[in-house]
Coordinates of C-alpha atoms and ligand atoms in Angstrom, one line a residue:
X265 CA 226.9 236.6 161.8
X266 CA 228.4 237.7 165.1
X267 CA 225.3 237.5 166.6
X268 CA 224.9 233.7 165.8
X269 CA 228.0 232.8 167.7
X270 CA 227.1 234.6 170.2
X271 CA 223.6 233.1 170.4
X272 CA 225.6 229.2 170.2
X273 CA 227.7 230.2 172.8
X274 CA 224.6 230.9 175.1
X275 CA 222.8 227.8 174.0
X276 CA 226.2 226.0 175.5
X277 CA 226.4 227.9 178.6
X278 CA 222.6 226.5 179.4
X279 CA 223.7 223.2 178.4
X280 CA 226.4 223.4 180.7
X281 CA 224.3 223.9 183.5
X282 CA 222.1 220.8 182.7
X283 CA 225.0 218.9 182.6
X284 CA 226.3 220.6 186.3
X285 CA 229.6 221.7 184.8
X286 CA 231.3 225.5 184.3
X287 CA 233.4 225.1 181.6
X288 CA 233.1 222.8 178.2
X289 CA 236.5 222.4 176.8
X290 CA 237.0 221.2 173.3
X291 CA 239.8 220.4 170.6
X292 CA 237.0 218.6 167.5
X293 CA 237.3 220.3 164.7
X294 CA 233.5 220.3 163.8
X295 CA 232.2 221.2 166.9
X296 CA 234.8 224.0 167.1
X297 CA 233.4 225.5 164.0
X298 CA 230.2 225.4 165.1
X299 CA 230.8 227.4 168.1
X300 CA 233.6 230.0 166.8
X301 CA 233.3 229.9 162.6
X302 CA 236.5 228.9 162.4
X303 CA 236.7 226.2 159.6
X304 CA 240.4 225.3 160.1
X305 CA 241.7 221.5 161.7
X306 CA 243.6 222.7 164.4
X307 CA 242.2 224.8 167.6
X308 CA 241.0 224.5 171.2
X309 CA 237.7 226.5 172.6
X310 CA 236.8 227.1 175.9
X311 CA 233.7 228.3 177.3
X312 CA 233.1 228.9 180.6
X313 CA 229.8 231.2 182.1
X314 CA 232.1 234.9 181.7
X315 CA 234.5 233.4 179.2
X316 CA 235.3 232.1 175.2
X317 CA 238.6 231.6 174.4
X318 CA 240.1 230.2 171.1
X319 CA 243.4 228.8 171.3
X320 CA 245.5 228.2 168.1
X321 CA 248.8 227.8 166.6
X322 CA 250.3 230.3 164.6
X323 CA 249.8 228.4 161.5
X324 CA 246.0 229.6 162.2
X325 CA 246.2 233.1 163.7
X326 CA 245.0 235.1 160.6
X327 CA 242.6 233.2 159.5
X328 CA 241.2 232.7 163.3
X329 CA 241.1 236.8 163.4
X330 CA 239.2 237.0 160.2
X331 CA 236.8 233.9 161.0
X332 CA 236.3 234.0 164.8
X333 CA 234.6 236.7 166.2
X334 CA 232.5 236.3 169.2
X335 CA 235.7 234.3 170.8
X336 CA 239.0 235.8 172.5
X337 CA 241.6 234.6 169.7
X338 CA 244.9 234.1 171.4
X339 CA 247.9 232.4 169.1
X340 CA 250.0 230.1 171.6
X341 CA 253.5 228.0 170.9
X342 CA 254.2 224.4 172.1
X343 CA 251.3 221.6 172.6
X344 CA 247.8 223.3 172.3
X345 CA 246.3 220.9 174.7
X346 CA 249.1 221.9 177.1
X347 CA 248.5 225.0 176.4
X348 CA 244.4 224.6 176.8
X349 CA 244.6 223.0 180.4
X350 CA 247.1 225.4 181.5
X351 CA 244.3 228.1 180.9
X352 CA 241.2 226.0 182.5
X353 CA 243.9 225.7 185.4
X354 CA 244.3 229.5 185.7
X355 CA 240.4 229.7 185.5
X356 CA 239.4 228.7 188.8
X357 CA 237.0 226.2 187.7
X358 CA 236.2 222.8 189.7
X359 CA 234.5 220.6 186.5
X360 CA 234.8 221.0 182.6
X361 CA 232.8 219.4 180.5
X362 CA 234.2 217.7 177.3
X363 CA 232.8 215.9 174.7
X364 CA 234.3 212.0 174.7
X365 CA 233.5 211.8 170.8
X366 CA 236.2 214.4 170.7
X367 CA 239.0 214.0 172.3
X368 CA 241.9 210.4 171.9
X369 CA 242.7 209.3 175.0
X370 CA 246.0 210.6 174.6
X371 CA 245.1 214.1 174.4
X372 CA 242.7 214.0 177.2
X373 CA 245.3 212.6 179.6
X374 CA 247.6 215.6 178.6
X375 CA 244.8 218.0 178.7
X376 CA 244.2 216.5 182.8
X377 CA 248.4 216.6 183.3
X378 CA 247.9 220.5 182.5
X379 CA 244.5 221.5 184.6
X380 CA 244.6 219.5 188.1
X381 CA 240.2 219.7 188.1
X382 CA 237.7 217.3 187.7
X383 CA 236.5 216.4 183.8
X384 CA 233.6 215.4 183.1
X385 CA 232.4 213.4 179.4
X386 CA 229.3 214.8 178.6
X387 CA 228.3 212.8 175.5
X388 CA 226.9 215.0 172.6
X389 CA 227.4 217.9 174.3
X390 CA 227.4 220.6 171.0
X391 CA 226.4 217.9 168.8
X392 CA 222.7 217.9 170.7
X393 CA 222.9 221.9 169.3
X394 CA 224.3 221.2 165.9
X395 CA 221.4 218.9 165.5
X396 CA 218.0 221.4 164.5
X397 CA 219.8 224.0 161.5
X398 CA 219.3 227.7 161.9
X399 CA 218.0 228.7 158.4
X400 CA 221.9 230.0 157.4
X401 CA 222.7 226.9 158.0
X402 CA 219.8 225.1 155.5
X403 CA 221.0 227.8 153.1
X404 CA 224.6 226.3 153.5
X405 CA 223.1 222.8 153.3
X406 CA 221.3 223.6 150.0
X407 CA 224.0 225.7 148.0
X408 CA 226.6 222.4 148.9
X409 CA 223.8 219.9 147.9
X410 CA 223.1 221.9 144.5
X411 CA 227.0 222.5 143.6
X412 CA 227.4 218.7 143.9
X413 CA 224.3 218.0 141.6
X414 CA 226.1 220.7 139.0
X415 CA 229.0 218.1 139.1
X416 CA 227.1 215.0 138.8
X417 CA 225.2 216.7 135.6
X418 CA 227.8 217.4 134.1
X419 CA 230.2 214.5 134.5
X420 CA 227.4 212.1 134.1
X421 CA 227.4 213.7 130.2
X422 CA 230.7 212.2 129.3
X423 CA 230.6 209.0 130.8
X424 CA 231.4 206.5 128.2
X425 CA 232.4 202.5 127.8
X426 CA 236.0 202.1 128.5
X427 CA 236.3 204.4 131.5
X428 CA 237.6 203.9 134.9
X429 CA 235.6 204.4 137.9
X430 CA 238.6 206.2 139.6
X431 CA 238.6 208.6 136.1
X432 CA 234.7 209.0 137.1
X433 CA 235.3 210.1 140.8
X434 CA 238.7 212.4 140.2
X435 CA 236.5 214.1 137.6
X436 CA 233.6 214.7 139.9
X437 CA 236.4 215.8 142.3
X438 CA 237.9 218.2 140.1
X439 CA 234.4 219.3 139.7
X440 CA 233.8 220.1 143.0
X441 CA 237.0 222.5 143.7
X442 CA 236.2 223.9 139.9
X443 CA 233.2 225.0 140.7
X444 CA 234.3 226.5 144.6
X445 CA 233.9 223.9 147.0
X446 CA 236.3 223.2 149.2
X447 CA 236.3 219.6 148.5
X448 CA 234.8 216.1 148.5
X449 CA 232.5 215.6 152.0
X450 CA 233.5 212.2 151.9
X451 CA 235.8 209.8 149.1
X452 CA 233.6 209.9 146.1
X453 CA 232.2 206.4 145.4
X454 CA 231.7 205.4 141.7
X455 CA 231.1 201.9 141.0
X456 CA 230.6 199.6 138.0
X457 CA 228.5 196.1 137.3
X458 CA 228.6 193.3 139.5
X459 CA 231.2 195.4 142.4
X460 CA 228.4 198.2 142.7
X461 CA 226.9 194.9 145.3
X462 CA 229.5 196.4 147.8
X463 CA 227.7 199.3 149.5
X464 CA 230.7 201.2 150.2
X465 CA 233.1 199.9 147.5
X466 CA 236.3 202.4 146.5
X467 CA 236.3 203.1 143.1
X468 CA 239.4 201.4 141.0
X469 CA 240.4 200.3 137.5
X470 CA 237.6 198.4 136.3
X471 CA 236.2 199.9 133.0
X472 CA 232.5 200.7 132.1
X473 CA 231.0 197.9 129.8
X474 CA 227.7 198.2 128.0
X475 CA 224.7 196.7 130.2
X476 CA 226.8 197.6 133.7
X477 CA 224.6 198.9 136.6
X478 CA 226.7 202.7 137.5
X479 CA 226.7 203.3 141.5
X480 CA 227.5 207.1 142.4
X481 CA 227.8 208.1 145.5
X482 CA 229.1 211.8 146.1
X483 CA 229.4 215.0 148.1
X484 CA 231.0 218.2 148.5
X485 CA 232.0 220.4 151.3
X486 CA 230.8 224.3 150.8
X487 CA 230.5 227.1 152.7
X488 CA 231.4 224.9 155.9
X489 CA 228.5 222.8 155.3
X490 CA 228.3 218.9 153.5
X491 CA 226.1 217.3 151.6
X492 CA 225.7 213.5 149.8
X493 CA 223.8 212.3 147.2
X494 CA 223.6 208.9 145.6
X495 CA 222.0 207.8 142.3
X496 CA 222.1 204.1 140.3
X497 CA 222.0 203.9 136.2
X498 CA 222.1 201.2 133.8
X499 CA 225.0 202.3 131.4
X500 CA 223.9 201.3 127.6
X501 CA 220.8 198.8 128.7
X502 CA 219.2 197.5 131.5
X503 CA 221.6 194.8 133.3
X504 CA 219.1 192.1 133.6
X505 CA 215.4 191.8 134.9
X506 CA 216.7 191.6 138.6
X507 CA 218.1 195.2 138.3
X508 CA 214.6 196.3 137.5
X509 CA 212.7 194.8 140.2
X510 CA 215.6 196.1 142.8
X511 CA 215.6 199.5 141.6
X512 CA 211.5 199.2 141.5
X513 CA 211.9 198.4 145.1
X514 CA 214.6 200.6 146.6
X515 CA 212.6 203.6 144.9
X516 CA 209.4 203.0 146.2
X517 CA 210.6 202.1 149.4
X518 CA 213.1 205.5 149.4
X519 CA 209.8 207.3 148.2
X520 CA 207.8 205.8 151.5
X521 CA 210.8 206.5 153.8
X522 CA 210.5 210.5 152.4
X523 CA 206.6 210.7 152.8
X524 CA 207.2 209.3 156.1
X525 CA 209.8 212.2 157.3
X526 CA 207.6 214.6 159.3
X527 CA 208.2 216.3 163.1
X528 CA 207.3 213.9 165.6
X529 CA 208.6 210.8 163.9
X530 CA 210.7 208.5 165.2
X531 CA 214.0 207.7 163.6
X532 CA 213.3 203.8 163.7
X533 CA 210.1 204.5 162.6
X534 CA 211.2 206.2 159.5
X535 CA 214.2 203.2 159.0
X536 CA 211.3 201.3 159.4
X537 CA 209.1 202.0 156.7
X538 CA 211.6 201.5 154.2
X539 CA 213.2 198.5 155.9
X540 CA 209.7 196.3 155.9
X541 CA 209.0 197.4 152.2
X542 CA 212.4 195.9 151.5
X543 CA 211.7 193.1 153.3
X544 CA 208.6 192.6 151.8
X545 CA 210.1 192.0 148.4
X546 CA 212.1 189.7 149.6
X547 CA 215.2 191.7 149.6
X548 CA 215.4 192.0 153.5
X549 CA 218.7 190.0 153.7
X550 CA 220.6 192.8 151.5
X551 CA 220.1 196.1 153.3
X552 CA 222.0 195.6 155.5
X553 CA 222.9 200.0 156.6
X554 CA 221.2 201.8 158.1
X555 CA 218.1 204.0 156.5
X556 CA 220.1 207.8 156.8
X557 CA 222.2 209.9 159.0
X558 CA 222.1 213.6 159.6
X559 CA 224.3 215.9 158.1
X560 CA 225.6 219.2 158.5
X561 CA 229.4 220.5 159.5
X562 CA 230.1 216.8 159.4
X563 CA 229.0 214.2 156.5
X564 CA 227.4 211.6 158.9
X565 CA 225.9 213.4 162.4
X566 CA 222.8 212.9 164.4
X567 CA 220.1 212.4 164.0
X568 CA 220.8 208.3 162.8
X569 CA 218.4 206.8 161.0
X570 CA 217.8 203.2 161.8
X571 CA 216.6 200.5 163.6
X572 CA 217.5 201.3 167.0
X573 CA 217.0 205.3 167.0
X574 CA 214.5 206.6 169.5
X575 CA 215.1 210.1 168.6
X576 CA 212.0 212.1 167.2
X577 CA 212.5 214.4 164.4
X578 CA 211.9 218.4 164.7
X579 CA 212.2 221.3 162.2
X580 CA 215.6 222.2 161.2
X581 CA 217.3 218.3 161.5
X582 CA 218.4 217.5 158.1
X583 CA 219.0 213.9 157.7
X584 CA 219.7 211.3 154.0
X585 CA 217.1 209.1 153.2
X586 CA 219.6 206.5 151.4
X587 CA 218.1 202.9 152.0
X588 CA 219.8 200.4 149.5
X589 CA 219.5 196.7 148.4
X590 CA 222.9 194.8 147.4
X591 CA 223.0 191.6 145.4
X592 CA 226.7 189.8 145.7
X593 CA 227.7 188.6 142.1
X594 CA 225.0 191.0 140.6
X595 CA 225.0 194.2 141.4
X596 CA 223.6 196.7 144.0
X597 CA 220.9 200.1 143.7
X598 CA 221.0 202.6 146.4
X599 CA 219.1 206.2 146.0
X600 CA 220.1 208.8 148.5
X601 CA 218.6 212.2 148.8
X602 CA 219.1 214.9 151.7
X603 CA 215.5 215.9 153.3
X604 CA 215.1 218.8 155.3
X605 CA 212.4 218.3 158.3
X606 CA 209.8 221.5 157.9
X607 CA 206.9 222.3 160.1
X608 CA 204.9 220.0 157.9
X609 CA 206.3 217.5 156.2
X610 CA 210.2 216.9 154.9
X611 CA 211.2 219.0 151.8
X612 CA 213.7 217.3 149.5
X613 CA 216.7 218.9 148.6
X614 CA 217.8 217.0 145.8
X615 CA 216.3 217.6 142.4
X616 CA 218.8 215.0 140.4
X617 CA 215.9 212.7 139.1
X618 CA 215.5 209.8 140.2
X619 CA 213.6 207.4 137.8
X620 CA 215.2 204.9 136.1
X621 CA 217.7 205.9 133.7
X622 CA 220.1 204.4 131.6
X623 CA 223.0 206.4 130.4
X624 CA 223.8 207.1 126.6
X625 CA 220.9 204.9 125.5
Ligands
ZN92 ZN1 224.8 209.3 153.1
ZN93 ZN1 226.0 209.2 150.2

């Protein structure tokens, strides 16, 4: 494991020379734990061409000495940033790189109060390495993706009339930590009838009735890594003849959108494929998102995909393949699944079917 922080920290170091800098100084949490291991919400990481530091209250220090390996762990009191830019100061270093995605404004200006040198923003700095997963990391990506599916199983077996959304989504919650996750990835979405129109709706008091469309949209953080899943059921009977056509559509054009995932593809070539089936049926006007995102440390990361990506996909990205059509007043479907680009094609990771079902028939 040592050796893969070690090997990150080289892959900086050479980015670091493209980008004509000496040091890359960083307090974001994700990319943080990419580069150390360290899973925690506070730290600062530098990494210069002879040095890593990892700075860190002393709210962190044990867990930082049994996580963070490849780094110099030192605990330090006061304001971390302070405390980070008094140490590029003492470095002798003329530019550090950081990564604008990262830092408020307010913490770069202390960070530059504290080191007198130039900073440079150099846009996507770790997030360009984060981007193609080692095999550990697909192996992360896969045991989060399956726990989640465990949950969904399970809850979707005592789903009855009369429940809450907000009952639905705590108990997938509850599932998650249950079952040794560290959490939800994201605020579980669960949705009933007409409000499922509302792509990213939070779930609230309405009760399941017979003949409601059932929007879930969930994911759980494990071993450091995220994933997301979404699925669409009728509960009791089919809602109406409009909820068949759209889930006919969204799952043939989710099924293109997979077959379509491959190295060498475009993003917006990708988005596109499921975007003109969509649009073809009529149903242009209400998918409005995007087709997917990547995911990883963090729920949504690159690679994007949609209509203005220009980014080709390579073994190792991992990315959701979630397009979606919402009717206002009706009801919405959307049927997400996380794809993992291979030498030859995409493999799914998902194995929740995905035909149309309609719960306790
Ligand atoms: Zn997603
Ligand atoms: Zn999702």
């Amino acid at each position: 494991m040592e050796n893969t922080f070690t090997n990150r920290i080289e892959g900086l170091r050479k980015a670091l020379a493209e980008w004509e800098c000496d040091a890359f100084a960083s307090v974001a949490a994700p990319d943080n734990q990419y580069l150390t291991g360290f899973t925690g919400s506070t730290s600062g990481v530098i990494v210069s061409a002879d040095a890593a530091a990892f700075l860190c209250d002393s709210r962190y220090t044990e867990q930082a000495q049994q996580q963070v390996k490849a780094f110099r762990v030192s605990e330090v009191p006061g304001n971390l940033i302070t405390r980070l830019g008094e140490r590029l100061a003492g470095m002798n270093l003329s530019t550090v790189a950081y990564d604008p995605n990262g830092w408020t404004v307010a913490q770069l200006a202390a960070m530059q109060k504290a080191f007198p040198g130039s900073l440079k923003p150099a846009d996507g700095i770790v997030a360009r390495l984060r981007i193609i997963k080692s095999p550990d990391e697909i192996d992360a990506l896969r045991a989060a993706s399956e726990l989640k599916e465990a949950a969904l199983a399970d809850v979707l077996q005592e789903i009855r009339e009369g429940v809450a959304e907000a009952e639905v989504a705590a108990r997938i919650e509850y599932e998650f930590k249950a079952r040794g996750a560290s959490g939800a990835s994201f605020d579980t979405i669960v949705l009933f009838g007409s409000r499922t129109s509302m792509p990213h709706g939070s779930p609230g008091k309405t009760r399941l009735k017979h003949g409601d469309t059932v929007l879930i949209d969930l994911g759980c953080r494990h071993c450091g890594y995220c994933s997301d899943l979404t699925r669409t059921y009728a509960y009791g009977t089919i809602p109406g003849a409009w909820f068949e056509a759209v889930y006919e559509t969204v799952f043939e054009a989710q099924s293109a959108a997979i077959q379509a995932v491959r190295p060498g593809a475009r993003c917006r070539d990708v988005d596109a494929v499921a975007r003109d089936l969509i649009q073809f049926r009529g149903y242009g006007a209400h998918f409005g998102h995007g087709l997917g995102h990547g995911v990883g440390i963090e729920i949504h990361e690159g690679p994007r995909l949609n209509a203005e990506s220009e980014l080709v996909l390579e073994p190792g990205m991992v990315v959701t393949v979630e397009p979606g059509v919402y009717l206002p007043g009706k009801g919405g479907v959307r049927i997400e699944d996380m794809v993992v680009v291979t030498e030859k094609g995409g493999e799914v990771l998902t194995r929740t079917p995905k035909a149309l079902k309609v719960l306790n028939a």
